[in-house]
Amino acid sequence: MEKNDRLAERNRGFFKAKRLLVLNVVSSPGSGKTTFIRETATRLAGKLRVGVIVGDLATDNDAAQLRTAGIPVVQITTGTVCHLDAEMVSKAAVQLDLDQVDVLIIENVGNLVCPADYDLGEDLRVVLLSTTEGEDKPLKYPPMFHSAHVALVTKSDLAAAAGFNRQQALANLRRISHHAEIFELSAKTGEGMKAWLEFVVKRRANCSHG
Amino acid sequence: MEKNDRLAERNRGFFKAKRLLVLNVVSSPGSGKTTFIRETATRLAGKLRVGVIVGDLATDNDAAQLRTAGIPVVQITTGTVCHLDAEMVSKAAVQLDLDQVDVLIIENVGNLVCPADYDLGEDLRVVLLSTTEGEDKPLKYPPMFHSAHVALVTKSDLAAAAGFNRQQALANLRRISHHAEIFELSAKTGEGMKAWLEFVVKRRANCSHG
């Protein structure tokens, strides 16, 4: 673990030199990470160039979906490992043409437990909570939600159908994700994406002053 | 891991002597395990007596919900551990009055990776895939879906709103979950629960013949 922390700091230095804003996107399986990343990249086009590293136990379905949308992407297949680590990210990152990238988005393995312990050298850890998962997930997976810099309530278009209690979910997020900026959105309908994209543009501006 | 496998076999022998049907219920966070277990127990009342062991990193929300429904339940809080193991289950099981239980349901930690490696001594491993998670999860988490004896497509009431491709999901399940019986249901509306409950009654009848 100490080895991972050292490699993560090396990644952090490397990314800083490249003036990249780096996001580590974590969530349960099926919270909508890939659709969210695709829409973020597509809607930033013309302003910021996005590159993506995708982690999965198996398949390159997510990478294929992003590539089809014209987004530069590298797939990491972890086999049975339940998280990405700093070394995997280090090796994958250099397979992208990073001089043509402003924002590097890392899609972690779908898992609310293991990835919490692994610093990848990111600037921001972004945790997704979909409205179909229930309001209590921050309370039940505290290490992940506590360590997040950004918490996104996703699939807002399904909130009514799922009987999602928004006030309770936000209260739980504020209780556990102390440090996190919170956004509510639907990548599918575009609802709420504007505020998120403005936040990314602002954060990336800080990096470019390096 | 070898130690866990030995303890799991001991659990299996103990459960067999007690004529229990034991289910290990696994899924992503938020796939509907607790609601499904509550409805299974409630609808079996008068036919079979259900006891529950619940695993979570933190909180006893799920146990409290089940207890409110009159179901005997023991909570295991794992801290940062991403799965239950045979020893935890062994210690928790004896806190229930097992002579008053016919079906022991173990709700594992919400995680599609780590619990795959840990035999708990169960008769049936039951994996849930909710319609809001997407059709590709069996392909992306093969060890868990491959090892399942039963695969449940849950939240069928949200399938239309989520744009769930049922045929694709079933094809993916049949490809990875070779050994699994497949049921489609909504614990919330009761749709599809009848076939599942009949299956449980039949399987428990086998146990009671010792």
PDB file of C-alpha atoms in Angstrom, chain B:
ATOM      1  CA  MET B   1      -8.318 -18.789   1.422  1.00  0.00           C
ATOM      2  CA  GLU B   2      -7.801 -22.498   2.103  1.00  0.00           C
ATOM      3  CA  LYS B   3      -8.731 -21.778   5.731  1.00  0.00           C
ATOM      4  CA  ASN B   4     -11.968 -20.154   4.538  1.00  0.00           C
ATOM      5  CA  ASP B   5     -12.783 -23.143   2.338  1.00  0.00           C
ATOM      6  CA  ARG B   6     -12.365 -25.521   5.291  1.00  0.00           C
ATOM      7  CA  LEU B   7     -14.553 -23.395   7.554  1.00  0.00           C
ATOM      8  CA  ALA B   8     -17.141 -23.145   4.771  1.00  0.00           C
ATOM      9  CA  GLU B   9     -17.349 -26.943   4.605  1.00  0.00           C
ATOM     10  CA  ARG B  10     -17.807 -27.047   8.370  1.00  0.00           C
ATOM     11  CA  ASN B  11     -20.660 -24.528   7.997  1.00  0.00           C
ATOM     12  CA  ARG B  12     -22.135 -26.689   5.243  1.00  0.00           C
ATOM     13  CA  GLY B  13     -22.163 -29.721   7.507  1.00  0.00           C
ATOM     14  CA  PHE B  14     -23.654 -27.740  10.375  1.00  0.00           C
ATOM     15  CA  PHE B  15     -26.395 -26.279   8.173  1.00  0.00           C
ATOM     16  CA  LYS B  16     -27.171 -29.723   6.736  1.00  0.00           C
ATOM     17  CA  ALA B  17     -27.577 -31.176  10.219  1.00  0.00           C
ATOM     18  CA  LYS B  18     -29.960 -28.331  11.016  1.00  0.00           C
ATOM     19  CA  ARG B  19     -31.875 -29.051   7.765  1.00  0.00           C
ATOM     20  CA  LEU B  20     -31.509 -25.472   6.654  1.00  0.00           C
ATOM     21  CA  LEU B  21     -31.631 -24.239   3.076  1.00  0.00           C
ATOM     22  CA  VAL B  22     -28.920 -21.553   3.015  1.00  0.00           C
ATOM     23  CA  LEU B  23     -28.808 -18.776   0.397  1.00  0.00           C
ATOM     24  CA  ASN B  24     -25.855 -16.411  -0.126  1.00  0.00           C
ATOM     25  CA  VAL B  25     -27.322 -13.303  -1.759  1.00  0.00           C
ATOM     26  CA  VAL B  26     -24.823 -11.139  -3.655  1.00  0.00           C
ATOM     27  CA  SER B  27     -25.074  -8.096  -5.929  1.00  0.00           C
ATOM     28  CA  SER B  28     -23.956  -4.522  -6.564  1.00  0.00           C
ATOM     29  CA  PRO B  29     -24.856  -1.978  -3.916  1.00  0.00           C
ATOM     30  CA  GLY B  30     -28.460  -0.925  -4.445  1.00  0.00           C
ATOM     31  CA  SER B  31     -29.708  -3.862  -6.532  1.00  0.00           C
ATOM     32  CA  GLY B  32     -32.507  -4.451  -4.057  1.00  0.00           C
ATOM     33  CA  LYS B  33     -31.177  -7.275  -1.863  1.00  0.00           C
ATOM     34  CA  THR B  34     -32.848  -6.155   1.360  1.00  0.00           C
ATOM     35  CA  THR B  35     -36.282  -5.538  -0.159  1.00  0.00           C
ATOM     36  CA  PHE B  36     -36.052  -8.861  -1.986  1.00  0.00           C
ATOM     37  CA  ILE B  37     -35.133 -10.729   1.225  1.00  0.00           C
ATOM     38  CA  ARG B  38     -37.877  -8.981   3.194  1.00  0.00           C
ATOM     39  CA  GLU B  39     -40.507  -9.902   0.593  1.00  0.00           C
ATOM     40  CA  THR B  40     -39.224 -13.478   0.338  1.00  0.00           C
ATOM     41  CA  ALA B  41     -39.448 -13.938   4.106  1.00  0.00           C
ATOM     42  CA  THR B  42     -42.834 -12.240   4.411  1.00  0.00           C
ATOM     43  CA  ARG B  43     -44.429 -14.171   1.557  1.00  0.00           C
ATOM     44  CA  LEU B  44     -43.071 -17.512   2.827  1.00  0.00           C
ATOM     45  CA  ALA B  45     -44.584 -16.929   6.273  1.00  0.00           C
ATOM     46  CA  GLY B  46     -46.849 -19.841   7.289  1.00  0.00           C
ATOM     47  CA  LYS B  47     -44.935 -22.186   4.966  1.00  0.00           C
ATOM     48  CA  LEU B  48     -41.290 -21.676   5.851  1.00  0.00           C
ATOM     49  CA  ARG B  49     -39.519 -19.700   8.580  1.00  0.00           C
ATOM     50  CA  VAL B  50     -36.738 -17.430   7.345  1.00  0.00           C
ATOM     51  CA  GLY B  51     -33.765 -16.146   9.351  1.00  0.00           C
ATOM     52  CA  VAL B  52     -31.322 -13.576   7.966  1.00  0.00           C
ATOM     53  CA  ILE B  53     -27.656 -12.673   8.420  1.00  0.00           C
ATOM     54  CA  VAL B  54     -26.868  -9.211   7.008  1.00  0.00           C
ATOM     55  CA  GLY B  55     -23.375  -7.992   6.097  1.00  0.00           C
ATOM     56  CA  ASP B  56     -22.468  -4.327   5.669  1.00  0.00           C
ATOM     57  CA  LEU B  57     -19.344  -2.209   6.028  1.00  0.00           C
ATOM     58  CA  ALA B  58     -21.271   0.128   8.311  1.00  0.00           C
ATOM     59  CA  THR B  59     -24.757   0.815   9.747  1.00  0.00           C
ATOM     60  CA  ASP B  60     -27.433  -1.675  10.759  1.00  0.00           C
ATOM     61  CA  ASN B  61     -30.085  -0.069   8.517  1.00  0.00           C
ATOM     62  CA  ASP B  62     -30.826  -3.279   6.627  1.00  0.00           C
ATOM     63  CA  ALA B  63     -31.095  -5.366   9.780  1.00  0.00           C
ATOM     64  CA  ALA B  64     -33.400  -2.756  11.326  1.00  0.00           C
ATOM     65  CA  GLN B  65     -35.638  -2.817   8.259  1.00  0.00           C
ATOM     66  CA  LEU B  66     -35.899  -6.616   8.353  1.00  0.00           C
ATOM     67  CA  ARG B  67     -36.451  -6.680  12.126  1.00  0.00           C
ATOM     68  CA  THR B  68     -39.314  -4.213  11.747  1.00  0.00           C
ATOM     69  CA  ALA B  69     -40.925  -6.733   9.376  1.00  0.00           C
ATOM     70  CA  GLY B  70     -40.718  -9.358  12.151  1.00  0.00           C
ATOM     71  CA  ILE B  71     -37.829 -11.327  10.642  1.00  0.00           C
ATOM     72  CA  PRO B  72     -35.109 -12.748  12.943  1.00  0.00           C
ATOM     73  CA  VAL B  73     -31.843 -11.100  11.868  1.00  0.00           C
ATOM     74  CA  VAL B  74     -28.186 -10.808  12.905  1.00  0.00           C
ATOM     75  CA  GLN B  75     -26.048  -7.933  11.599  1.00  0.00           C
ATOM     76  CA  ILE B  76     -22.360  -8.346  10.728  1.00  0.00           C
ATOM     77  CA  THR B  77     -20.459  -5.072  10.384  1.00  0.00           C
ATOM     78  CA  THR B  78     -17.267  -5.641   8.391  1.00  0.00           C
ATOM     79  CA  GLY B  79     -15.579  -2.222   8.722  1.00  0.00           C
ATOM     80  CA  THR B  80     -13.492  -2.005   5.568  1.00  0.00           C
ATOM     81  CA  VAL B  81     -13.744  -5.667   4.514  1.00  0.00           C
ATOM     82  CA  CYS B  82     -15.492  -6.022   1.149  1.00  0.00           C
ATOM     83  CA  HIS B  83     -17.110  -9.450   1.694  1.00  0.00           C
ATOM     84  CA  LEU B  84     -18.350 -11.884   4.333  1.00  0.00           C
ATOM     85  CA  ASP B  85     -16.281 -14.974   5.093  1.00  0.00           C
ATOM     86  CA  ALA B  86     -17.148 -18.395   6.507  1.00  0.00           C
ATOM     87  CA  GLU B  87     -15.934 -17.551  10.013  1.00  0.00           C
ATOM     88  CA  MET B  88     -18.082 -14.410  10.272  1.00  0.00           C
ATOM     89  CA  VAL B  89     -21.113 -16.419   9.139  1.00  0.00           C
ATOM     90  CA  SER B  90     -20.350 -19.257  11.562  1.00  0.00           C
ATOM     91  CA  LYS B  91     -20.281 -16.840  14.510  1.00  0.00           C
ATOM     92  CA  ALA B  92     -23.404 -14.980  13.391  1.00  0.00           C
ATOM     93  CA  ALA B  93     -25.497 -18.063  12.605  1.00  0.00           C
ATOM     94  CA  VAL B  94     -25.469 -19.363  16.173  1.00  0.00           C
ATOM     95  CA  GLN B  95     -26.931 -16.052  17.379  1.00  0.00           C
ATOM     96  CA  LEU B  96     -30.165 -17.063  15.633  1.00  0.00           C
ATOM     97  CA  ASP B  97     -32.467 -19.735  17.096  1.00  0.00           C
ATOM     98  CA  LEU B  98     -31.797 -22.068  14.173  1.00  0.00           C
ATOM     99  CA  ASP B  99     -34.283 -24.702  15.368  1.00  0.00           C
ATOM    100  CA  GLN B 100     -36.939 -22.103  14.507  1.00  0.00           C
ATOM    101  CA  VAL B 101     -35.516 -21.438  11.023  1.00  0.00           C
ATOM    102  CA  ASP B 102     -36.010 -23.365   7.753  1.00  0.00           C
ATOM    103  CA  VAL B 103     -34.309 -21.020   5.308  1.00  0.00           C
ATOM    104  CA  LEU B 104     -31.220 -19.010   6.265  1.00  0.00           C
ATOM    105  CA  ILE B 105     -30.607 -16.067   3.945  1.00  0.00           C
ATOM    106  CA  ILE B 106     -27.209 -14.367   4.044  1.00  0.00           C
ATOM    107  CA  GLU B 107     -27.187 -10.844   2.604  1.00  0.00           C
ATOM    108  CA  ASN B 108     -23.566 -10.300   1.569  1.00  0.00           C
ATOM    109  CA  VAL B 109     -21.790  -6.932   1.282  1.00  0.00           C
ATOM    110  CA  GLY B 110     -22.882  -5.064  -1.869  1.00  0.00           C
ATOM    111  CA  ASN B 111     -20.012  -5.901  -4.198  1.00  0.00           C
ATOM    112  CA  LEU B 112     -19.759  -7.831  -7.481  1.00  0.00           C
ATOM    113  CA  VAL B 113     -16.074  -8.730  -7.042  1.00  0.00           C
ATOM    114  CA  CYS B 114     -14.742  -9.753  -3.605  1.00  0.00           C
ATOM    115  CA  PRO B 115     -17.581 -12.027  -2.359  1.00  0.00           C
ATOM    116  CA  ALA B 116     -17.085 -14.287  -5.412  1.00  0.00           C
ATOM    117  CA  ASP B 117     -14.017 -15.922  -3.842  1.00  0.00           C
ATOM    118  CA  TYR B 118     -15.552 -16.669  -0.433  1.00  0.00           C
ATOM    119  CA  ASP B 119     -17.575 -19.833   0.020  1.00  0.00           C
ATOM    120  CA  LEU B 120     -19.764 -19.362   3.103  1.00  0.00           C
ATOM    121  CA  GLY B 121     -21.076 -22.938   3.165  1.00  0.00           C
ATOM    122  CA  GLU B 122     -24.289 -21.952   1.379  1.00  0.00           C
ATOM    123  CA  ASP B 123     -26.458 -24.289  -0.686  1.00  0.00           C
ATOM    124  CA  LEU B 124     -27.192 -21.685  -3.323  1.00  0.00           C
ATOM    125  CA  ARG B 125     -25.399 -18.544  -4.377  1.00  0.00           C
ATOM    126  CA  VAL B 126     -28.025 -16.078  -5.575  1.00  0.00           C
ATOM    127  CA  VAL B 127     -26.851 -13.109  -7.661  1.00  0.00           C
ATOM    128  CA  LEU B 128     -29.097 -10.107  -8.320  1.00  0.00           C
ATOM    129  CA  LEU B 129     -28.904  -7.970 -11.467  1.00  0.00           C
ATOM    130  CA  SER B 130     -31.250  -4.979 -11.364  1.00  0.00           C
ATOM    131  CA  THR B 131     -32.736  -3.632 -14.581  1.00  0.00           C
ATOM    132  CA  THR B 132     -31.288  -0.187 -13.805  1.00  0.00           C
ATOM    133  CA  GLU B 133     -27.679  -1.463 -13.827  1.00  0.00           C
ATOM    134  CA  GLY B 134     -27.511  -2.389 -17.485  1.00  0.00           C
ATOM    135  CA  GLU B 135     -27.390  -5.611 -19.450  1.00  0.00           C
ATOM    136  CA  ASP B 136     -23.616  -6.059 -19.549  1.00  0.00           C
ATOM    137  CA  LYS B 137     -22.845  -6.729 -15.878  1.00  0.00           C
ATOM    138  CA  PRO B 138     -22.536 -10.543 -16.254  1.00  0.00           C
ATOM    139  CA  LEU B 139     -19.859 -10.000 -18.918  1.00  0.00           C
ATOM    140  CA  LYS B 140     -18.016  -7.444 -16.788  1.00  0.00           C
ATOM    141  CA  TYR B 141     -18.054  -9.384 -13.501  1.00  0.00           C
ATOM    142  CA  PRO B 142     -17.666 -12.970 -14.731  1.00  0.00           C
ATOM    143  CA  PRO B 143     -16.372 -14.707 -11.560  1.00  0.00           C
ATOM    144  CA  MET B 144     -19.441 -13.695  -9.565  1.00  0.00           C
ATOM    145  CA  PHE B 145     -21.999 -14.429 -12.265  1.00  0.00           C
ATOM    146  CA  HIS B 146     -20.267 -17.663 -13.283  1.00  0.00           C
ATOM    147  CA  SER B 147     -20.371 -19.028  -9.724  1.00  0.00           C
ATOM    148  CA  ALA B 148     -24.075 -18.301  -9.163  1.00  0.00           C
ATOM    149  CA  HIS B 149     -26.662 -21.077  -8.834  1.00  0.00           C
ATOM    150  CA  VAL B 150     -29.503 -18.609  -9.208  1.00  0.00           C
ATOM    151  CA  ALA B 151     -29.570 -15.326 -11.145  1.00  0.00           C
ATOM    152  CA  LEU B 152     -32.375 -12.872 -10.438  1.00  0.00           C
ATOM    153  CA  VAL B 153     -33.244  -9.962 -12.697  1.00  0.00           C
ATOM    154  CA  THR B 154     -34.661  -7.519 -10.124  1.00  0.00           C
ATOM    155  CA  LYS B 155     -36.557  -4.217 -10.296  1.00  0.00           C
ATOM    156  CA  SER B 156     -38.505  -5.419 -13.337  1.00  0.00           C
ATOM    157  CA  ASP B 157     -40.951  -2.570 -12.583  1.00  0.00           C
ATOM    158  CA  LEU B 158     -38.221  -0.077 -13.636  1.00  0.00           C
ATOM    159  CA  ALA B 159     -37.189  -1.921 -16.821  1.00  0.00           C
ATOM    160  CA  ALA B 160     -39.116   0.302 -19.228  1.00  0.00           C
ATOM    161  CA  ALA B 161     -38.052   3.586 -17.589  1.00  0.00           C
ATOM    162  CA  ALA B 162     -34.416   2.468 -17.586  1.00  0.00           C
ATOM    163  CA  GLY B 163     -34.509   1.317 -21.228  1.00  0.00           C
ATOM    164  CA  PHE B 164     -33.470  -2.181 -20.133  1.00  0.00           C
ATOM    165  CA  ASN B 165     -32.785  -4.586 -23.002  1.00  0.00           C
ATOM    166  CA  ARG B 166     -34.223  -7.797 -21.529  1.00  0.00           C
ATOM    167  CA  GLN B 167     -33.209 -10.133 -24.350  1.00  0.00           C
ATOM    168  CA  GLN B 168     -29.599  -8.944 -24.225  1.00  0.00           C
ATOM    169  CA  ALA B 169     -29.462  -9.292 -20.441  1.00  0.00           C
ATOM    170  CA  LEU B 170     -30.852 -12.828 -20.527  1.00  0.00           C
ATOM    171  CA  ALA B 171     -28.421 -13.791 -23.290  1.00  0.00           C
ATOM    172  CA  ASN B 172     -25.507 -12.441 -21.214  1.00  0.00           C
ATOM    173  CA  LEU B 173     -26.716 -14.301 -18.122  1.00  0.00           C
ATOM    174  CA  ARG B 174     -27.062 -17.575 -20.049  1.00  0.00           C
ATOM    175  CA  ARG B 175     -23.564 -17.105 -21.431  1.00  0.00           C
ATOM    176  CA  ILE B 176     -21.811 -16.475 -18.090  1.00  0.00           C
ATOM    177  CA  SER B 177     -24.135 -17.969 -15.454  1.00  0.00           C
ATOM    178  CA  HIS B 178     -24.142 -21.443 -17.065  1.00  0.00           C
ATOM    179  CA  HIS B 179     -25.358 -23.240 -13.959  1.00  0.00           C
ATOM    180  CA  ALA B 180     -27.944 -20.708 -12.890  1.00  0.00           C
ATOM    181  CA  GLU B 181     -31.706 -20.866 -12.766  1.00  0.00           C
ATOM    182  CA  ILE B 182     -32.958 -17.458 -13.880  1.00  0.00           C
ATOM    183  CA  PHE B 183     -35.937 -15.578 -12.450  1.00  0.00           C
ATOM    184  CA  GLU B 184     -37.230 -12.115 -13.344  1.00  0.00           C
ATOM    185  CA  LEU B 185     -39.077 -10.230 -10.640  1.00  0.00           C
ATOM    186  CA  SER B 186     -39.909  -7.042  -8.784  1.00  0.00           C
ATOM    187  CA  ALA B 187     -39.917  -7.402  -5.013  1.00  0.00           C
ATOM    188  CA  LYS B 188     -41.636  -4.007  -4.849  1.00  0.00           C
ATOM    189  CA  THR B 189     -44.678  -4.926  -6.975  1.00  0.00           C
ATOM    190  CA  GLY B 190     -44.562  -8.706  -6.363  1.00  0.00           C
ATOM    191  CA  GLU B 191     -44.327  -9.440 -10.094  1.00  0.00           C
ATOM    192  CA  GLY B 192     -42.500 -12.738 -10.654  1.00  0.00           C
ATOM    193  CA  MET B 193     -42.135 -13.554  -6.941  1.00  0.00           C
ATOM    194  CA  LYS B 194     -44.404 -16.627  -7.138  1.00  0.00           C
ATOM    195  CA  ALA B 195     -42.060 -18.698  -9.309  1.00  0.00           C
ATOM    196  CA  TRP B 196     -39.101 -17.790  -7.086  1.00  0.00           C
ATOM    197  CA  LEU B 197     -40.945 -18.752  -3.880  1.00  0.00           C
ATOM    198  CA  GLU B 198     -42.041 -22.086  -5.370  1.00  0.00           C
ATOM    199  CA  PHE B 199     -38.405 -22.770  -6.240  1.00  0.00           C
ATOM    200  CA  VAL B 200     -37.341 -22.053  -2.641  1.00  0.00           C
ATOM    201  CA  VAL B 201     -40.042 -24.311  -1.214  1.00  0.00           C
ATOM    202  CA  LYS B 202     -38.959 -27.134  -3.541  1.00  0.00           C
ATOM    203  CA  ARG B 203     -35.281 -26.736  -2.708  1.00  0.00           C
ATOM    204  CA  ARG B 204     -35.968 -26.616   1.017  1.00  0.00           C
ATOM    205  CA  ALA B 205     -38.019 -29.833   0.709  1.00  0.00           C
ATOM    206  CA  ASN B 206     -34.835 -31.561  -0.480  1.00  0.00           C
ATOM    207  CA  CYS B 207     -32.971 -30.363   2.633  1.00  0.00           C
ATOM    208  CA  SER B 208     -35.652 -31.574   4.997  1.00  0.00           C
ATOM    209  CA  HIS B 209     -35.271 -35.116   3.654  1.00  0.00           C
ATOM    210  CA  GLY B 210     -31.735 -34.880   5.101  1.00  0.00           C
TER     211      GLY B 210
END
